[in-house]
C-alpha cells in the first residue's frame, strides 16, 4: 500500500520536475542512458517528420556510441544523415535546415569537436532570434558526449558546460541519469529555441530504474528545473551530469557518519534553477558545488556568485566551496586522470571542511 | 518592324569584350547623346513597332554577356527578353539601392549610423538581376553587404534605413543593425565571413527535404571564397544533391586585399571543383537574371530523382565604388582612376538605362521621373530614419527566446532585472 502510494506520488511529481528518490521502490524497468537517448530520438522522430538526425557515423554505423542504433534502418537516408568529418560545415548546414523549416538534431561526436563549429552554435544559432528581433527562430538541438571520458587525453576531455551556458540565446541541459536523458532530450527537440544537450559517454552504459511514465512516449522534463535527488538538512551539494553520481556516493558515505546531504541534480545549466538551490541553502546553511569541469569561470563559480547575491547568503554558516576538475589539461596516465576528476573522497573532504568536522 | 528594332539594337548597341563598353569615358557619353538623337530622327519610321497608345515598346530582346563555364556543356541563354514593366522595375530597384547606399554613407558620416556600414554601390545589378529570376519560394542568404539584398527581398526603404540608424521602424527594430536585416526567405545579413554559406546550404537541404522545388542562393565575396567551411558546404551540397546556388560576388577586393593577393586561384566559379560553375558579367542585370533562371532550372529539374542536378557555384564579376566599409576610404589599395573608369564605362545602372532606352522600352524622360521619385522616397526615408525613436530600453530583453523558461533577465546589477517579452510574430515558425 505504502509502495503504491509512493509510486503514484513519484509519477505525479515527476511531471512537476521535483521528485524524491528516497523511495525504496525497486522499479521493474531498467533503462540505460543510451537506450533512454535512443528512445527519445526515436519517439520524437516518429512524432514529427521534420525531426531528423545528422552527424558523423549516426546512420550506418548506428552511432559512434550506438546512441542512434536502429534509427537509420527505421527512418532511412533522408532522416538519419551521415556527415563527412566537417563540423563547421555540417553545423552550419544544420542551422540552415532549422531556419528553413526543419528540426535538426546535430550530433557532435564529442563536444570537443564542437569547437570547430562553435561559431555556428553561438553566432548562427543562438543569436539569430534576437538579432532578427523575433522574426526568425532556430529550433535546433546540438547533442553529444561532453567532458572527461576514460583515458582519451587532453584534447578529448574538456567540459563545455561553462562555455555554452555563458551565452544568452542558448539553452543548455546536462542530464545525469536515464530519466534526465530521455526527458531532457525530448524537451530539447520540442523546444523552439537552440538547445545544447551535454551527455556523458561514461554514463551511456549505466542502467537506472525508471517508472512506466518515463518509458511512455510523452515523458518530457521541463528545461530549467533542477531535481532534488536526495533530501538532507546539513548541507547542500549541487552537481550536474556524472558529478551527480559522485555527489550521491559521497552523500551515502557521509550519511553513515551522521551527515545528511541534500543532493541537487541541476539537469539544466541555462536556465540555471537558482530558486531550488536558494531554497535548499536556506534550509541547510551550507553549500558545496561539484563538477568535472575546470574551476575558473565554471558552473560552480556561477552558482556561488548567485548564492552570494541571493537571500540565501545570510543563511550560510560558511563560505561556498567548489569541488571541480583540476586546473590542468587532462593527462593520460590512469592515476593522474583519476586525480584530476573529483572523486567521492574529494566531496567528503569538502563537506567535512565546510561543516568544520575536520580542520 | 520589330525585326528592324532588333537589328538596330544589335548593330548599334555597344558590344565588346565582357564588361567593356564600346568607347570609353567621354566618348561613351557622346555615343549616348548620338543614339538619342538618332532615335528621335528615326521615330516617325518606327511607329509601327510602338506599343499601342504609348511611345515605347512593350518588350525587347537583348543579348546576354558571354558566360564562362566550368563542367557545364550548356550556357545560359545567349539572349533574353525584357518587358517594359520589368525594365522599369529593375531600373527603379537599382536606383533605389544606389540612392539608399549613398544616403547611408552620408548618415554614417553624420554619425547617425554607427559601427559597421558596408555599401553595395556598383553591385546593384546582382541583387536586382537575381531577384528578377527568383520565385517567391526561393531563399537568399548573404553576408554583411546586405542593404541592397534586404530591399529586393522585401524590406522597405524605411525599414532598411531605420535599421541602420537603430530605430524602432527598422526591420529588426534597431536591434540588428547594418549587418543583420531579415525578412521572409531572406536569412540575413550575417557578420561572420563565410558562415552564411553552409547555413544557406542548410536552407537548401530544408527545401529539398520538404519538397518545395525551391533553391537557396548563398552569396559571399571574393574574400570569403577561401574559407574552409565553404568547401565543406560544397562537398555536402554535392553529396546530398542540394538545390544550393553558391554565388561569389567578386568585386576584386577582400577589404584591402586584392584577389590575386588572397587567392591562389581567382577563378572562383571553378573553386567548387566537382561542382559545376558559371562566370557572369555582374554589371549586366539581364545577364545575371538569365544565369539565375538557368540555375533554378538546373537545381530543380533533372538529375537522379528528377528534382534537380545538385549545386552550382556562380561567380559574378562586379565592382564596389566605396571602400570595404565606411572606415575604409577605398583608395589605399586601388587608384581613383580605376574607380572612375568603372563608374564611367561599366556602371550597371548606366548600362541598363542605355539598353532600355535604345530598345525603346523606356524614354529618358520617364527614367528621369523615376529618378526623382526615387530621390524623394529615399529622402523621406532618411527623415524618418533620423527622427524615429529607438525602442524602449525595456525591449532589450525582448525576443531572446521563443519560449523562455525564465522570464527574469539579469541587468547590469542584480538590483534592476528586466522581464523577457515576446513582441514580434515569428515568420518561420514550425
PDB file of N, CA and C in Angstrom, chain B residues 28-73:
ATOM      1  N   UNK B  28      31.931  57.599 -74.645  1.00  0.00           N
ATOM      2  CA  UNK B  28      30.719  56.821 -74.387  1.00  0.00           C
ATOM      3  C   UNK B  28      29.534  57.747 -74.157  1.00  0.00           C
ATOM      4  N   UNK B  29      29.815  58.838 -73.439  1.00  0.00           N
ATOM      5  CA  UNK B  29      28.721  59.776 -73.175  1.00  0.00           C
ATOM      6  C   UNK B  29      28.217  60.375 -74.483  1.00  0.00           C
ATOM      7  N   UNK B  30      29.154  60.721 -75.356  1.00  0.00           N
ATOM      8  CA  UNK B  30      28.759  61.295 -76.645  1.00  0.00           C
ATOM      9  C   UNK B  30      27.935  60.295 -77.409  1.00  0.00           C
ATOM     10  N   UNK B  31      28.316  59.036 -77.287  1.00  0.00           N
ATOM     11  CA  UNK B  31      27.620  57.998 -78.012  1.00  0.00           C
ATOM     12  C   UNK B  31      26.155  57.930 -77.584  1.00  0.00           C
ATOM     13  N   UNK B  32      25.925  58.094 -76.312  1.00  0.00           N
ATOM     14  CA  UNK B  32      24.554  58.034 -75.824  1.00  0.00           C
ATOM     15  C   UNK B  32      23.723  59.188 -76.398  1.00  0.00           C
ATOM     16  N   UNK B  33      24.346  60.392 -76.418  1.00  0.00           N
ATOM     17  CA  UNK B  33      23.625  61.536 -76.978  1.00  0.00           C
ATOM     18  C   UNK B  33      23.288  61.287 -78.446  1.00  0.00           C
ATOM     19  N   UNK B  34      24.272  60.755 -79.170  1.00  0.00           N
ATOM     20  CA  UNK B  34      24.087  60.477 -80.593  1.00  0.00           C
ATOM     21  C   UNK B  34      22.934  59.506 -80.781  1.00  0.00           C
ATOM     22  N   UNK B  35      22.919  58.507 -79.923  1.00  0.00           N
ATOM     23  CA  UNK B  35      21.880  57.485 -80.002  1.00  0.00           C
ATOM     24  C   UNK B  35      20.496  58.094 -79.803  1.00  0.00           C
ATOM     25  N   UNK B  36      20.409  58.962 -78.795  1.00  0.00           N
ATOM     26  CA  UNK B  36      19.101  59.555 -78.512  1.00  0.00           C
ATOM     27  C   UNK B  36      18.643  60.410 -79.694  1.00  0.00           C
ATOM     28  N   UNK B  37      19.596  61.151 -80.274  1.00  0.00           N
ATOM     29  CA  UNK B  37      19.259  61.984 -81.439  1.00  0.00           C
ATOM     30  C   UNK B  37      18.772  61.116 -82.602  1.00  0.00           C
ATOM     31  N   UNK B  38      19.495  60.014 -82.800  1.00  0.00           N
ATOM     32  CA  UNK B  38      19.141  59.119 -83.907  1.00  0.00           C
ATOM     33  C   UNK B  38      17.747  58.561 -83.713  1.00  0.00           C
ATOM     34  N   UNK B  39      17.470  58.141 -82.471  1.00  0.00           N
ATOM     35  CA  UNK B  39      16.167  57.537 -82.193  1.00  0.00           C
ATOM     36  C   UNK B  39      15.061  58.525 -82.496  1.00  0.00           C
ATOM     37  N   UNK B  40      15.299  59.777 -82.125  1.00  0.00           N
ATOM     38  CA  UNK B  40      14.241  60.764 -82.380  1.00  0.00           C
ATOM     39  C   UNK B  40      14.072  60.994 -83.861  1.00  0.00           C
ATOM     40  N   UNK B  41      15.209  61.005 -84.572  1.00  0.00           N
ATOM     41  CA  UNK B  41      15.141  61.217 -86.024  1.00  0.00           C
ATOM     42  C   UNK B  41      14.409  60.074 -86.702  1.00  0.00           C
ATOM     43  N   UNK B  42      14.653  58.862 -86.199  1.00  0.00           N
ATOM     44  CA  UNK B  42      14.064  57.679 -86.833  1.00  0.00           C
ATOM     45  C   UNK B  42      12.637  57.429 -86.370  1.00  0.00           C
ATOM     46  N   UNK B  43      12.243  58.174 -85.323  1.00  0.00           N
ATOM     47  CA  UNK B  43      10.946  57.890 -84.680  1.00  0.00           C
ATOM     48  C   UNK B  43       9.784  57.723 -85.673  1.00  0.00           C
ATOM     49  N   UNK B  44       9.624  58.656 -86.593  1.00  0.00           N
ATOM     50  CA  UNK B  44       8.466  58.507 -87.485  1.00  0.00           C
ATOM     51  C   UNK B  44       8.475  57.187 -88.229  1.00  0.00           C
ATOM     52  N   UNK B  45       9.700  56.634 -88.506  1.00  0.00           N
ATOM     53  CA  UNK B  45       9.771  55.384 -89.282  1.00  0.00           C
ATOM     54  C   UNK B  45       9.547  54.168 -88.401  1.00  0.00           C
ATOM     55  N   UNK B  46       9.443  54.396 -87.122  1.00  0.00           N
ATOM     56  CA  UNK B  46       9.369  53.260 -86.217  1.00  0.00           C
ATOM     57  C   UNK B  46       8.033  53.184 -85.504  1.00  0.00           C
ATOM     58  N   UNK B  47       7.084  53.993 -85.960  1.00  0.00           N
ATOM     59  CA  UNK B  47       5.796  53.992 -85.263  1.00  0.00           C
ATOM     60  C   UNK B  47       5.161  52.615 -85.252  1.00  0.00           C
ATOM     61  N   UNK B  48       5.428  51.836 -86.287  1.00  0.00           N
ATOM     62  CA  UNK B  48       4.772  50.529 -86.379  1.00  0.00           C
ATOM     63  C   UNK B  48       5.154  49.608 -85.232  1.00  0.00           C
ATOM     64  N   UNK B  49       6.310  49.831 -84.674  1.00  0.00           N
ATOM     65  CA  UNK B  49       6.722  48.891 -83.621  1.00  0.00           C
ATOM     66  C   UNK B  49       6.361  49.397 -82.229  1.00  0.00           C
ATOM     67  N   UNK B  50       5.792  50.568 -82.178  1.00  0.00           N
ATOM     68  CA  UNK B  50       5.473  51.082 -80.843  1.00  0.00           C
ATOM     69  C   UNK B  50       4.326  50.295 -80.239  1.00  0.00           C
ATOM     70  N   UNK B  51       4.309  50.214 -78.954  1.00  0.00           N
ATOM     71  CA  UNK B  51       3.174  49.593 -78.271  1.00  0.00           C
ATOM     72  C   UNK B  51       1.956  50.474 -78.437  1.00  0.00           C
ATOM     73  N   UNK B  52       0.819  49.878 -78.412  1.00  0.00           N
ATOM     74  CA  UNK B  52      -0.420  50.626 -78.638  1.00  0.00           C
ATOM     75  C   UNK B  52      -0.593  51.728 -77.597  1.00  0.00           C
ATOM     76  N   UNK B  53      -0.810  52.934 -78.080  1.00  0.00           N
ATOM     77  CA  UNK B  53      -1.137  54.039 -77.166  1.00  0.00           C
ATOM     78  C   UNK B  53       0.046  54.670 -76.477  1.00  0.00           C
ATOM     79  N   UNK B  54       1.267  54.156 -76.687  1.00  0.00           N
ATOM     80  CA  UNK B  54       2.408  54.756 -75.972  1.00  0.00           C
ATOM     81  C   UNK B  54       3.540  55.032 -76.921  1.00  0.00           C
ATOM     82  N   UNK B  55       4.604  55.644 -76.424  1.00  0.00           N
ATOM     83  CA  UNK B  55       5.725  55.910 -77.317  1.00  0.00           C
ATOM     84  C   UNK B  55       6.857  54.926 -77.068  1.00  0.00           C
ATOM     85  N   UNK B  56       6.570  53.819 -76.389  1.00  0.00           N
ATOM     86  CA  UNK B  56       7.620  52.842 -76.084  1.00  0.00           C
ATOM     87  C   UNK B  56       7.137  51.452 -76.463  1.00  0.00           C
ATOM     88  N   UNK B  57       8.103  50.505 -76.512  1.00  0.00           N
ATOM     89  CA  UNK B  57       7.774  49.114 -76.801  1.00  0.00           C
ATOM     90  C   UNK B  57       7.394  48.391 -75.513  1.00  0.00           C
ATOM     91  N   UNK B  58       6.666  47.300 -75.695  1.00  0.00           N
ATOM     92  CA  UNK B  58       6.294  46.509 -74.525  1.00  0.00           C
ATOM     93  C   UNK B  58       7.356  45.488 -74.156  1.00  0.00           C
ATOM     94  N   UNK B  59       8.209  45.181 -75.116  1.00  0.00           N
ATOM     95  CA  UNK B  59       9.128  44.074 -74.896  1.00  0.00           C
ATOM     96  C   UNK B  59      10.294  44.230 -75.848  1.00  0.00           C
ATOM     97  N   UNK B  60      11.447  43.785 -75.453  1.00  0.00           N
ATOM     98  CA  UNK B  60      12.590  43.819 -76.365  1.00  0.00           C
ATOM     99  C   UNK B  60      13.533  42.680 -76.035  1.00  0.00           C
ATOM    100  N   UNK B  61      14.327  42.287 -77.036  1.00  0.00           N
ATOM    101  CA  UNK B  61      15.318  41.239 -76.827  1.00  0.00           C
ATOM    102  C   UNK B  61      16.695  41.838 -76.643  1.00  0.00           C
ATOM    103  N   UNK B  62      17.469  41.177 -75.812  1.00  0.00           N
ATOM    104  CA  UNK B  62      18.829  41.636 -75.577  1.00  0.00           C
ATOM    105  C   UNK B  62      19.766  40.446 -75.605  1.00  0.00           C
ATOM    106  N   UNK B  63      20.947  40.692 -76.073  1.00  0.00           N
ATOM    107  CA  UNK B  63      21.976  39.653 -75.955  1.00  0.00           C
ATOM    108  C   UNK B  63      22.500  39.672 -74.537  1.00  0.00           C
ATOM    109  N   UNK B  64      22.773  38.467 -74.035  1.00  0.00           N
ATOM    110  CA  UNK B  64      23.424  38.428 -72.730  1.00  0.00           C
ATOM    111  C   UNK B  64      24.935  38.477 -72.940  1.00  0.00           C
ATOM    112  N   UNK B  65      25.611  38.858 -71.883  1.00  0.00           N
ATOM    113  CA  UNK B  65      27.078  38.884 -71.934  1.00  0.00           C
ATOM    114  C   UNK B  65      27.597  37.459 -71.977  1.00  0.00           C
ATOM    115  N   UNK B  66      28.732  37.234 -72.637  1.00  0.00           N
ATOM    116  CA  UNK B  66      29.249  35.866 -72.674  1.00  0.00           C
ATOM    117  C   UNK B  66      29.501  35.321 -71.279  1.00  0.00           C
ATOM    118  N   UNK B  67      29.172  34.051 -71.110  1.00  0.00           N
ATOM    119  CA  UNK B  67      29.414  33.375 -69.843  1.00  0.00           C
ATOM    120  C   UNK B  67      30.641  32.494 -69.983  1.00  0.00           C
ATOM    121  N   UNK B  68      31.246  32.184 -68.849  1.00  0.00           N
ATOM    122  CA  UNK B  68      32.314  31.178 -68.855  1.00  0.00           C
ATOM    123  C   UNK B  68      31.803  29.997 -68.051  1.00  0.00           C
ATOM    124  N   UNK B  69      32.099  28.802 -68.543  1.00  0.00           N
ATOM    125  CA  UNK B  69      31.518  27.611 -67.912  1.00  0.00           C
ATOM    126  C   UNK B  69      32.590  26.714 -67.302  1.00  0.00           C
ATOM    127  N   UNK B  70      32.193  26.059 -66.232  1.00  0.00           N
ATOM    128  CA  UNK B  70      33.052  25.057 -65.591  1.00  0.00           C
ATOM    129  C   UNK B  70      32.239  23.785 -65.437  1.00  0.00           C
ATOM    130  N   UNK B  71      32.665  22.739 -66.092  1.00  0.00           N
ATOM    131  CA  UNK B  71      31.968  21.462 -66.014  1.00  0.00           C
ATOM    132  C   UNK B  71      30.506  21.544 -66.442  1.00  0.00           C
ATOM    133  N   UNK B  72      30.208  22.447 -67.365  1.00  0.00           N
ATOM    134  CA  UNK B  72      28.865  22.521 -67.910  1.00  0.00           C
ATOM    135  C   UNK B  72      28.987  22.586 -69.428  1.00  0.00           C
ATOM    136  N   UNK B  73      28.055  21.956 -70.107  1.00  0.00           N
ATOM    137  CA  UNK B  73      28.105  21.994 -71.561  1.00  0.00           C
ATOM    138  C   UNK B  73      27.268  23.133 -72.122  1.00  0.00           C
TER     139      UNK B  73
END
